[in-house]
Coordinates of C-alpha atoms in Angstrom, one line a residue:
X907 CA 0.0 0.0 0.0
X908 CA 1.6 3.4 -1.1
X909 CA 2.0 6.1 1.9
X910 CA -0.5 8.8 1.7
X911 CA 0.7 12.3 1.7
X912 CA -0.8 15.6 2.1
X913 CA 1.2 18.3 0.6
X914 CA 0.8 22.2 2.4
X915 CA 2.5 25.2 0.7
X916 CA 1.7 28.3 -0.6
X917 CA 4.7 27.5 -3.4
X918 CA 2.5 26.7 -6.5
X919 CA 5.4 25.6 -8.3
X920 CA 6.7 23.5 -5.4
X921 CA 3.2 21.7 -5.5
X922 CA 3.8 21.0 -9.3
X923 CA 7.0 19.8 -8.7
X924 CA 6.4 17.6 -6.2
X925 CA 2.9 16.2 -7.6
X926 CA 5.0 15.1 -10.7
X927 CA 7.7 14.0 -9.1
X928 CA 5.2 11.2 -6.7
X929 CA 3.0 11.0 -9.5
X930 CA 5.3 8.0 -11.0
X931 CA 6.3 7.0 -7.6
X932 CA 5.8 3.0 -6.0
X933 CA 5.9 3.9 -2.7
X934 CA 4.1 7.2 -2.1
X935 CA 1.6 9.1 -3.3
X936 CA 0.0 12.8 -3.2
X937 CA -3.3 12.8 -1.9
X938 CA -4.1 16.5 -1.1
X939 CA -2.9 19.6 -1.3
X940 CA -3.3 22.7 0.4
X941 CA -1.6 26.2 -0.2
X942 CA -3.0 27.8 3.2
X943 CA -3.2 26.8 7.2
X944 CA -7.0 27.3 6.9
X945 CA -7.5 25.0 4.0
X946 CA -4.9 22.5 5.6
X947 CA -7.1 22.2 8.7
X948 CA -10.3 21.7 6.7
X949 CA -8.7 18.9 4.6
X950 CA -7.4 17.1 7.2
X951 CA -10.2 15.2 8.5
X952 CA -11.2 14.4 5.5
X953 CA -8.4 13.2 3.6
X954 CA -6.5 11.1 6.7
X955 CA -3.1 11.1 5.2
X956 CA 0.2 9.4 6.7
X957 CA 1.9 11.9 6.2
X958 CA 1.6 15.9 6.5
X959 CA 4.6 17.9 4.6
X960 CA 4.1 21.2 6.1
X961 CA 5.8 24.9 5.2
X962 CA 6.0 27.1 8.4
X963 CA 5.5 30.8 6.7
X964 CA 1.6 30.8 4.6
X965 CA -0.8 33.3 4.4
X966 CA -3.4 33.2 7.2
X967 CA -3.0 30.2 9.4
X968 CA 0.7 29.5 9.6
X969 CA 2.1 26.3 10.1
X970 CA 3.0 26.2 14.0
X971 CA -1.0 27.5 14.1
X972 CA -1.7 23.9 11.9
X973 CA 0.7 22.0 14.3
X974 CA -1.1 23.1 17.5
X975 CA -4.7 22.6 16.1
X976 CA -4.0 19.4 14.8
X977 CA -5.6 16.4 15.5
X978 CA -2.9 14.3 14.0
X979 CA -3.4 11.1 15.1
X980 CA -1.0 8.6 13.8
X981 CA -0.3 11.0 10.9
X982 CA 3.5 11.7 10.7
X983 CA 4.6 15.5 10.4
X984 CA 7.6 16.4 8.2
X985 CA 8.1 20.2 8.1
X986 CA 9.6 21.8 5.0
X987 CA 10.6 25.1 5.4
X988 CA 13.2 28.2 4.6
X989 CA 12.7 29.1 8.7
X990 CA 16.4 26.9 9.6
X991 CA 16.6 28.9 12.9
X992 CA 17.2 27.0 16.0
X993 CA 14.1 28.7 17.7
X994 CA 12.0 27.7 14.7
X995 CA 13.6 23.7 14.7
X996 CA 12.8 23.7 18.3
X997 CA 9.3 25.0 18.5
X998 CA 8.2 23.0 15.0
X999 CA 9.6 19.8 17.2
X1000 CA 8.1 20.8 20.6
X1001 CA 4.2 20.9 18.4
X1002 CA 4.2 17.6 17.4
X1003 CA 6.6 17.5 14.3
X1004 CA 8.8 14.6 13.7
X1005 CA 11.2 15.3 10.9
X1006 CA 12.6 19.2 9.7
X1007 CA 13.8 19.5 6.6
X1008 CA 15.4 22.7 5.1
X1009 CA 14.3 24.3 1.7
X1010 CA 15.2 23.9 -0.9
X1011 CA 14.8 20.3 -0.5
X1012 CA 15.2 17.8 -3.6
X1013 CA 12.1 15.7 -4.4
X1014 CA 14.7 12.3 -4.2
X1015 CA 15.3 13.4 -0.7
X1016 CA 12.0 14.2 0.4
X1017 CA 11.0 10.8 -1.1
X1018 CA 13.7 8.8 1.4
X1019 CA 12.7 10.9 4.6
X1020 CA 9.4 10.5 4.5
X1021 CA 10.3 6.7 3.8
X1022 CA 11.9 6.8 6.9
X1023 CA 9.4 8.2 9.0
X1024 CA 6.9 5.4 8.2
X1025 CA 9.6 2.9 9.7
X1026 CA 8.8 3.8 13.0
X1027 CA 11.7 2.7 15.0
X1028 CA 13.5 4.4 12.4
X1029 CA 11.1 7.4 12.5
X1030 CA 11.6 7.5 16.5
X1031 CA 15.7 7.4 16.4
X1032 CA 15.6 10.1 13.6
X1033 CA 13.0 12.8 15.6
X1034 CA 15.5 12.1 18.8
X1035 CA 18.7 12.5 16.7
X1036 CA 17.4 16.1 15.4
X1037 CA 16.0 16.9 19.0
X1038 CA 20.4 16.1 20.4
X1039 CA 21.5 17.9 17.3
X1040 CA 19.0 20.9 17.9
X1041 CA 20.0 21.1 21.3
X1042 CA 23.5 21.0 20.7
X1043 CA 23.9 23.7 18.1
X1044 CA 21.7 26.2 20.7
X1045 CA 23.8 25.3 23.7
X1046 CA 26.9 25.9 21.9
X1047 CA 25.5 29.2 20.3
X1048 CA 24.9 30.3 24.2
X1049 CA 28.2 29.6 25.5
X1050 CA 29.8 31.1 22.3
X1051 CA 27.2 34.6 23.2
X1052 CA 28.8 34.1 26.7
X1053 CA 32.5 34.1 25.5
X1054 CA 32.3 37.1 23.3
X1055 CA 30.4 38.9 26.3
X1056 CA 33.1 38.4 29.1
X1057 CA 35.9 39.1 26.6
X1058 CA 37.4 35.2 25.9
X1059 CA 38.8 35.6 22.2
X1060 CA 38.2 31.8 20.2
X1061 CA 41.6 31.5 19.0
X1062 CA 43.0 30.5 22.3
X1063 CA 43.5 26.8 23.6
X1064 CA 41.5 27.4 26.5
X1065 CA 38.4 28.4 25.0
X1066 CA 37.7 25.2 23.1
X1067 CA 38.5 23.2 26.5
X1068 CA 36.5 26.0 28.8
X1069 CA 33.1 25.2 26.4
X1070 CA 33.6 21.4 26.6
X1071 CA 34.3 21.9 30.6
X1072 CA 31.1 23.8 30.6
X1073 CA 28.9 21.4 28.4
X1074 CA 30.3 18.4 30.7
X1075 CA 28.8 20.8 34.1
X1076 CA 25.8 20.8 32.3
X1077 CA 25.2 17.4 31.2
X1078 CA 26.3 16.5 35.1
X1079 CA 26.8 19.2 37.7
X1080 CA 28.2 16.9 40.0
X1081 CA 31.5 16.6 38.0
X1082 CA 32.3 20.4 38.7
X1083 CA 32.8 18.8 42.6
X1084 CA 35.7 16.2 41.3
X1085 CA 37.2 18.9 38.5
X1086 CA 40.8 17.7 38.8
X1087 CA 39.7 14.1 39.1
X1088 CA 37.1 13.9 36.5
X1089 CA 36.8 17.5 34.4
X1090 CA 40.1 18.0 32.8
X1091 CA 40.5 14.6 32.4
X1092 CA 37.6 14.2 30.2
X1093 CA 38.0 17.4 28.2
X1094 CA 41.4 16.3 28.0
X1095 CA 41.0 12.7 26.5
X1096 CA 38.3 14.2 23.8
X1097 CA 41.0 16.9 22.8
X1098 CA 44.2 14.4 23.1
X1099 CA 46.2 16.7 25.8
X1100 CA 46.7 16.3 29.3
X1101 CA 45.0 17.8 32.1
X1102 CA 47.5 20.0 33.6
X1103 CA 47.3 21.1 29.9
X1104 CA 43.5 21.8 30.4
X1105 CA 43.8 23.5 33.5
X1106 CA 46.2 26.3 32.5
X1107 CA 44.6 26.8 29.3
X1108 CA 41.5 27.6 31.2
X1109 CA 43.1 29.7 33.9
X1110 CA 44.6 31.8 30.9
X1111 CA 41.2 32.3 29.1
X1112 CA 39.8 32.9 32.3
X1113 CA 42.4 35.5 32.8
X1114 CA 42.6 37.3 29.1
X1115 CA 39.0 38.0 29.7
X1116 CA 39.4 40.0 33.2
X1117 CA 42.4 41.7 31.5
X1118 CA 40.0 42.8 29.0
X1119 CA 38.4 44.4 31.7
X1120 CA 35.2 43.7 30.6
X1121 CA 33.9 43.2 34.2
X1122 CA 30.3 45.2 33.7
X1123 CA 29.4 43.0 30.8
X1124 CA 30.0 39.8 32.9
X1125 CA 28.1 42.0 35.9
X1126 CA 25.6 42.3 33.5
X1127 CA 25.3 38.7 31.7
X1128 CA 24.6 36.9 35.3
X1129 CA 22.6 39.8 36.8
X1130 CA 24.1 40.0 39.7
X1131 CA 27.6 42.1 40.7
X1132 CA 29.8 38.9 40.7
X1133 CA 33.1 39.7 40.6
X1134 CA 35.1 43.4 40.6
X1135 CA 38.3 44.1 38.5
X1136 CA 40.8 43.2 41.7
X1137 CA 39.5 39.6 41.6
X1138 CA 38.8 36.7 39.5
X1139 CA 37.1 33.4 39.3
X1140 CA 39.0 30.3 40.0
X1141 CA 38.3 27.8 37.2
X1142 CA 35.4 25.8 38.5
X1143 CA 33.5 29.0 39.9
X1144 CA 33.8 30.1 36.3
X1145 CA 32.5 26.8 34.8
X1146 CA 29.9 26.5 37.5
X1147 CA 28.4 30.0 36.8
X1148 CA 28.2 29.6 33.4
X1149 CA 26.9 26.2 34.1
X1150 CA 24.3 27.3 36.4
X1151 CA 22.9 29.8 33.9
X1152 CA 22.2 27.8 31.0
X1153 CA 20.5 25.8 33.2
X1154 CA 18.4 28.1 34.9
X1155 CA 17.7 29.0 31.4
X1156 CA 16.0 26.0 30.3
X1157 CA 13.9 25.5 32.8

């Protein structure tokens, strides 16, 4: 039995494209098609597909507005869209949708994903794999916001090792208590280096960015008066601040 899919856009000649493209397909075929939220929701019901491709920016209803009205059922959701921002990923994925897909997107690889997502173990590990990489990409964006802040310039050692120290304090706060037993030693194996190696290289970051004197900005960035120019962080009150915030933040 072919896989039903209902096709949403306001792209007329992505419709086209796409209806030609499935029209000599074994697999799959196009069932419906909807330029608009409104007329998306209408068809729904009636049509029952497997599968909803959906564009994020249309006229009227847009498509987070579909995703949170849907009734979807065992319908899978693969959103096709220009919106690549991690804020858009996250919120398409947090309403229900279980593959994003960037446009342009070619009509071979649309074919495969949405192959995929009716495998459903298949569908399940690729939904959580976006969801880790998601999350990664906006945690590192964060710290890397952070480090341009306080004044820690990238093309140091110690910044690389300070962001994977950090990520580490998030993933398991605990380690920031055993930092000379557990810390460096793990940034230190991913990075091939030793961990007196780590330790100095974050002291020195640490440092550059209080010679910078950008004290106010850091003031500022944890909203509280942390730390004045005649004193500095040791490395694991650093970590552990930065640590704290970003998860504070995501609660």
């Amino acid at each position: 039995m072919k896989t039903r899919i209902m096709l949403v856009d306001d792209n007329e000649e992505l419709l086209t494209t796409l209806k030609e493209f499935f029209a000599s397909d074994d697999t799959a075929e196009i069932v419906a098609t909807a330029a608009d939220g409104e007329k998306a929701l209408e068809m729904f019901e009636r049509v029952n597909p497997d599968v909803l491709v959906l564009d994020l920016v249309m006229p009227g209803i847009d498509g987070f507005e579909v995703m949170e009205r849907l009734d979807k059922r065992e319908c899978k959701i693969l959103v096709l869209s220009a919106l690549s921002q991690d804020a858009f990923v996250t919120k398409a994925m947090n309403l229900g949708a279980d593959y994003f897909m960037r446009k342009p997107a070619n009509p071979e690889t649309l074919r495969k994903r949405i192959a995929e997502l009716m495998t459903a173990p298949a569908a399940a590990q690729d939904k959580s794999k976006n969801q880790r990489q998601i999350k990664n990409r906006s945690l590192e964006e964060k710290i890397t916001n952070i480090f341009i802040t306080v004044g820690i310039p990238a093309h140091i050692k110690g910044y690389q090792f300070l962001r994977e120290a950090i990520k580490l304090a998030i993933d398991n706060p605990d380690i920031i208590n055993s930092i000379t037993k557990k810390l460096y030693p793990e940034v230190a194996e991913k990075f091939d280096t030793s961990p007196s190696k780590v330790e100095r290289a974050i002291r020195h970051a640490i440092e550059v960015a209080w010679n910078r004197g950008k004290i106010e900005n850091i003031n500022s960035l944890f909203g509280v008066r942390v730390y004045s120019h005649n004193e500095k962080p040791t490395n694991g009150e650093f970590i552990a601040l930065v640590a704290d915030k970003m998860l504070l933040e995501s609660v």
